[in-house]
mmCIF file of C-alpha atoms in Angstrom:
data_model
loop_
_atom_site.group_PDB
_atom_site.id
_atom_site.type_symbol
_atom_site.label_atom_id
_atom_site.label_comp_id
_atom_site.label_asym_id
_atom_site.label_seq_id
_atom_site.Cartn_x
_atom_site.Cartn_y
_atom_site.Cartn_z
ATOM 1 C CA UNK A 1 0.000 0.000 0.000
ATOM 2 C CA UNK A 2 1.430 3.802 -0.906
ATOM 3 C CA UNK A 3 -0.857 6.229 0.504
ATOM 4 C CA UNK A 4 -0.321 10.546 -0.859
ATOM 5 C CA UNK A 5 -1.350 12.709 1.496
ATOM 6 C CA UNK A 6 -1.360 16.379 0.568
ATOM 7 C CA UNK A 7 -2.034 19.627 3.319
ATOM 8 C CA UNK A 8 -2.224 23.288 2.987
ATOM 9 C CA UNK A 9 -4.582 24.296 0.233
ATOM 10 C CA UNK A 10 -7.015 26.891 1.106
ATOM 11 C CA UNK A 11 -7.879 30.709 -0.085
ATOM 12 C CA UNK A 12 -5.360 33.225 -0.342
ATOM 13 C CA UNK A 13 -5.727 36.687 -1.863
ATOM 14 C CA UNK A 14 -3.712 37.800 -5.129
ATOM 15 C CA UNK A 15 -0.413 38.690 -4.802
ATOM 16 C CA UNK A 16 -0.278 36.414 -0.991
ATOM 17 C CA UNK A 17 1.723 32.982 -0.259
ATOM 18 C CA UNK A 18 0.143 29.501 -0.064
ATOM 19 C CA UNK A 19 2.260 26.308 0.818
ATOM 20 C CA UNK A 20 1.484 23.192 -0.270
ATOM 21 C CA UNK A 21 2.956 19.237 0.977
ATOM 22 C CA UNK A 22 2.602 15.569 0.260
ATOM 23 C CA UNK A 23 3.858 13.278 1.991
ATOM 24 C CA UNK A 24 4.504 9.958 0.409
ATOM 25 C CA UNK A 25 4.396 6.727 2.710
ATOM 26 C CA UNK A 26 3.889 2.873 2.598
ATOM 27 C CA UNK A 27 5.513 0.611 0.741
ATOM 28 C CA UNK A 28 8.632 2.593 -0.638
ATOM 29 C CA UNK A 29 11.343 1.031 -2.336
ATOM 30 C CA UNK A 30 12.137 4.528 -4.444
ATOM 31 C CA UNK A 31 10.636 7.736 -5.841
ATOM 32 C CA UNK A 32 11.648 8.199 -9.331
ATOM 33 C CA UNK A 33 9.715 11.317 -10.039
ATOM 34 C CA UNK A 34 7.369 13.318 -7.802
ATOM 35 C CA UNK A 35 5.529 16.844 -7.858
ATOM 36 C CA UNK A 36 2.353 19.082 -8.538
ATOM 37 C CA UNK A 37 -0.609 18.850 -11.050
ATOM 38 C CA UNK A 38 -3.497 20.791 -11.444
ATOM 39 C CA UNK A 39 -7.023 21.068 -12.701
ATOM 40 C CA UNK A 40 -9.460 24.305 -12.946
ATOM 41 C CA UNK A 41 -12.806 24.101 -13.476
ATOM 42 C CA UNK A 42 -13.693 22.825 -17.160
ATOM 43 C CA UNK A 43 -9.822 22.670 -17.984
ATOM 44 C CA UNK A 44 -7.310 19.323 -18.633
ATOM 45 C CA UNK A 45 -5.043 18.453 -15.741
ATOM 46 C CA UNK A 46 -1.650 20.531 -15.902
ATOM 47 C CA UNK A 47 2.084 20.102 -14.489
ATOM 48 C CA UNK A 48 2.787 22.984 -12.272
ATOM 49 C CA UNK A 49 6.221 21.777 -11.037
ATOM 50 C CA UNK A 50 7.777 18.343 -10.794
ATOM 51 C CA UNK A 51 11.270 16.555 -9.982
ATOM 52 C CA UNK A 52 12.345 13.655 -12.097
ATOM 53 C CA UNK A 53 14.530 10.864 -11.135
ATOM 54 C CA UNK A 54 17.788 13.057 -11.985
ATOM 55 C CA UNK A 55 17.026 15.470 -9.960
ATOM 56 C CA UNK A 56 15.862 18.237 -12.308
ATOM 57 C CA UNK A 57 13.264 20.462 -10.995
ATOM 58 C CA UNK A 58 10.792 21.409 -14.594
ATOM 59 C CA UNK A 59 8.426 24.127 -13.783
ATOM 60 C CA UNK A 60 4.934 25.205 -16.128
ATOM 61 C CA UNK A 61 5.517 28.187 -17.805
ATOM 62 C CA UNK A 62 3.199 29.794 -16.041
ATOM 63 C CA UNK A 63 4.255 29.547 -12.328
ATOM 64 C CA UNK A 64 7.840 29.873 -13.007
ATOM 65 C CA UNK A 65 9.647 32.727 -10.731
ATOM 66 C CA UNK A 66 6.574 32.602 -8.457
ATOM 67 C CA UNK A 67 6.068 28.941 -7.201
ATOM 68 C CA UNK A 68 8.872 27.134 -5.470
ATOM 69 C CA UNK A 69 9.049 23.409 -5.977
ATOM 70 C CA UNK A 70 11.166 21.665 -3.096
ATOM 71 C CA UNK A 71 11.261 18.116 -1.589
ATOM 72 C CA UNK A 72 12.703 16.416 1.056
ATOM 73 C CA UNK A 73 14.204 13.234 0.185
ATOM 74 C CA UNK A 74 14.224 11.060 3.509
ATOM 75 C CA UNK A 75 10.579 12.495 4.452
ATOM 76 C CA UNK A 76 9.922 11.658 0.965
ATOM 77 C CA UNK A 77 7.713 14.792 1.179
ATOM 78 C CA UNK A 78 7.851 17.705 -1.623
ATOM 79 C CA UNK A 79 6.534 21.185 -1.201
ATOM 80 C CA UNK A 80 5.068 24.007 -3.370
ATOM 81 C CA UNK A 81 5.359 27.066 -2.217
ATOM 82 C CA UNK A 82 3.091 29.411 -3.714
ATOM 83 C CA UNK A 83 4.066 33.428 -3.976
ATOM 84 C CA UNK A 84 2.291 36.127 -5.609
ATOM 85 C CA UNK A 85 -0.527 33.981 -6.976
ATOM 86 C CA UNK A 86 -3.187 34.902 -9.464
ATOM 87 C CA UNK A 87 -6.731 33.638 -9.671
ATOM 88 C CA UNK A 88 -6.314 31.984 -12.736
ATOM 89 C CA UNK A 89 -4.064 29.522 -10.447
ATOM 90 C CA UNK A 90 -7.145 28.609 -8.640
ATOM 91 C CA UNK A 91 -7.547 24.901 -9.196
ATOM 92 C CA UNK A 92 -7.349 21.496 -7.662
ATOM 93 C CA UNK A 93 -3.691 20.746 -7.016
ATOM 94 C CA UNK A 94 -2.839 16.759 -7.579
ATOM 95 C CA UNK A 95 0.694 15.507 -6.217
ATOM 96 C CA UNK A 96 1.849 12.600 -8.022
ATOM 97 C CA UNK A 97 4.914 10.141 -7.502
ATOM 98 C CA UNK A 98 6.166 7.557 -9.305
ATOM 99 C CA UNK A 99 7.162 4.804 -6.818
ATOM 100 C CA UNK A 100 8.979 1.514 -6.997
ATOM 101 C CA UNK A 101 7.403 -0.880 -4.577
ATOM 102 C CA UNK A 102 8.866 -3.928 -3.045
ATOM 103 C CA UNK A 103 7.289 -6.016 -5.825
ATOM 104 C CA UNK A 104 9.850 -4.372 -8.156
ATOM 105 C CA UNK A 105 7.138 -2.573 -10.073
ATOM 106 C CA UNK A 106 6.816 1.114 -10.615
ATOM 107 C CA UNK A 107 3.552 2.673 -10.734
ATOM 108 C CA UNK A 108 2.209 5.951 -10.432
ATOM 109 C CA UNK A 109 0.188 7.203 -7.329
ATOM 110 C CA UNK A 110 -1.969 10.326 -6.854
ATOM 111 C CA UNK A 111 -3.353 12.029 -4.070
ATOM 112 C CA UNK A 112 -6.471 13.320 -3.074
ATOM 113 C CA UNK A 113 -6.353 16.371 -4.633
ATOM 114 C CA UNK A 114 -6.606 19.911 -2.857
ATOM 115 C CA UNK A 115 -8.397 23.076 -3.723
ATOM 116 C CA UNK A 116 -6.518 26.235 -4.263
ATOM 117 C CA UNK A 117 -8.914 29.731 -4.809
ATOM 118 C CA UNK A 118 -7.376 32.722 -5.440
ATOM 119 C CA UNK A 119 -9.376 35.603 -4.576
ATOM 120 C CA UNK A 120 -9.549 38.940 -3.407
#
């Protein structure tokens, strides 16, 4: 079992700070990939920020130079930390990892989802 658990959605105003986390437990062999999607209203499921397995940290256009993607490899937690955002960032955010179990496969797990509204 792999179980992603994600805190710290919520309302913020325009131009405020939001921090998301997911933490990532269970049956963990390794993460090979791990970060943020999201969905508006009416819209397909976006990347907002992700790391893969080398370590690269890939942002969406849109959010680069305001969101901050970090992680935290022995909590096997990552964060998003969300400055100066705009309403059209309201959404559901999705964390995603791609984790290698002890059965030797990889498969990709999602969490819950939680709702981000920008508004003033």
């Amino acid at each position: 079992q792999v179980q992603l658990v994600e805190s710290g959605g919520g309302s913020v105003q325009p131009g405020g700070s939001l921090r998301l986390s997911c933490a990532a437990s269970g049956d963990i062999v390794s993460i090979n990939g791990m970060g943020w999607y999201r969905q508006a209203p009416g819209k397909q499921r976006e990347l907002v920020a992700d790391i893969n397995s080398d370590g690269r940290v890939n942002y969406a256009n849109s959010v680069r130079g305001r969101f901050t993607f970090s992680s935290d490899n022995a909590k096997n937690t990552v964060y998003l930390q969300m400055n100066s955002p705009k309403p059209e960032d309201t959404a559901v955010y999705y964390c995603y990892a791609n984790i290698r179990r002890s059965t030797g496969y990889t498969s990709t797990y999602w969490g819950q989802g939680t709702q981000v509204t920008v508004s003033s």
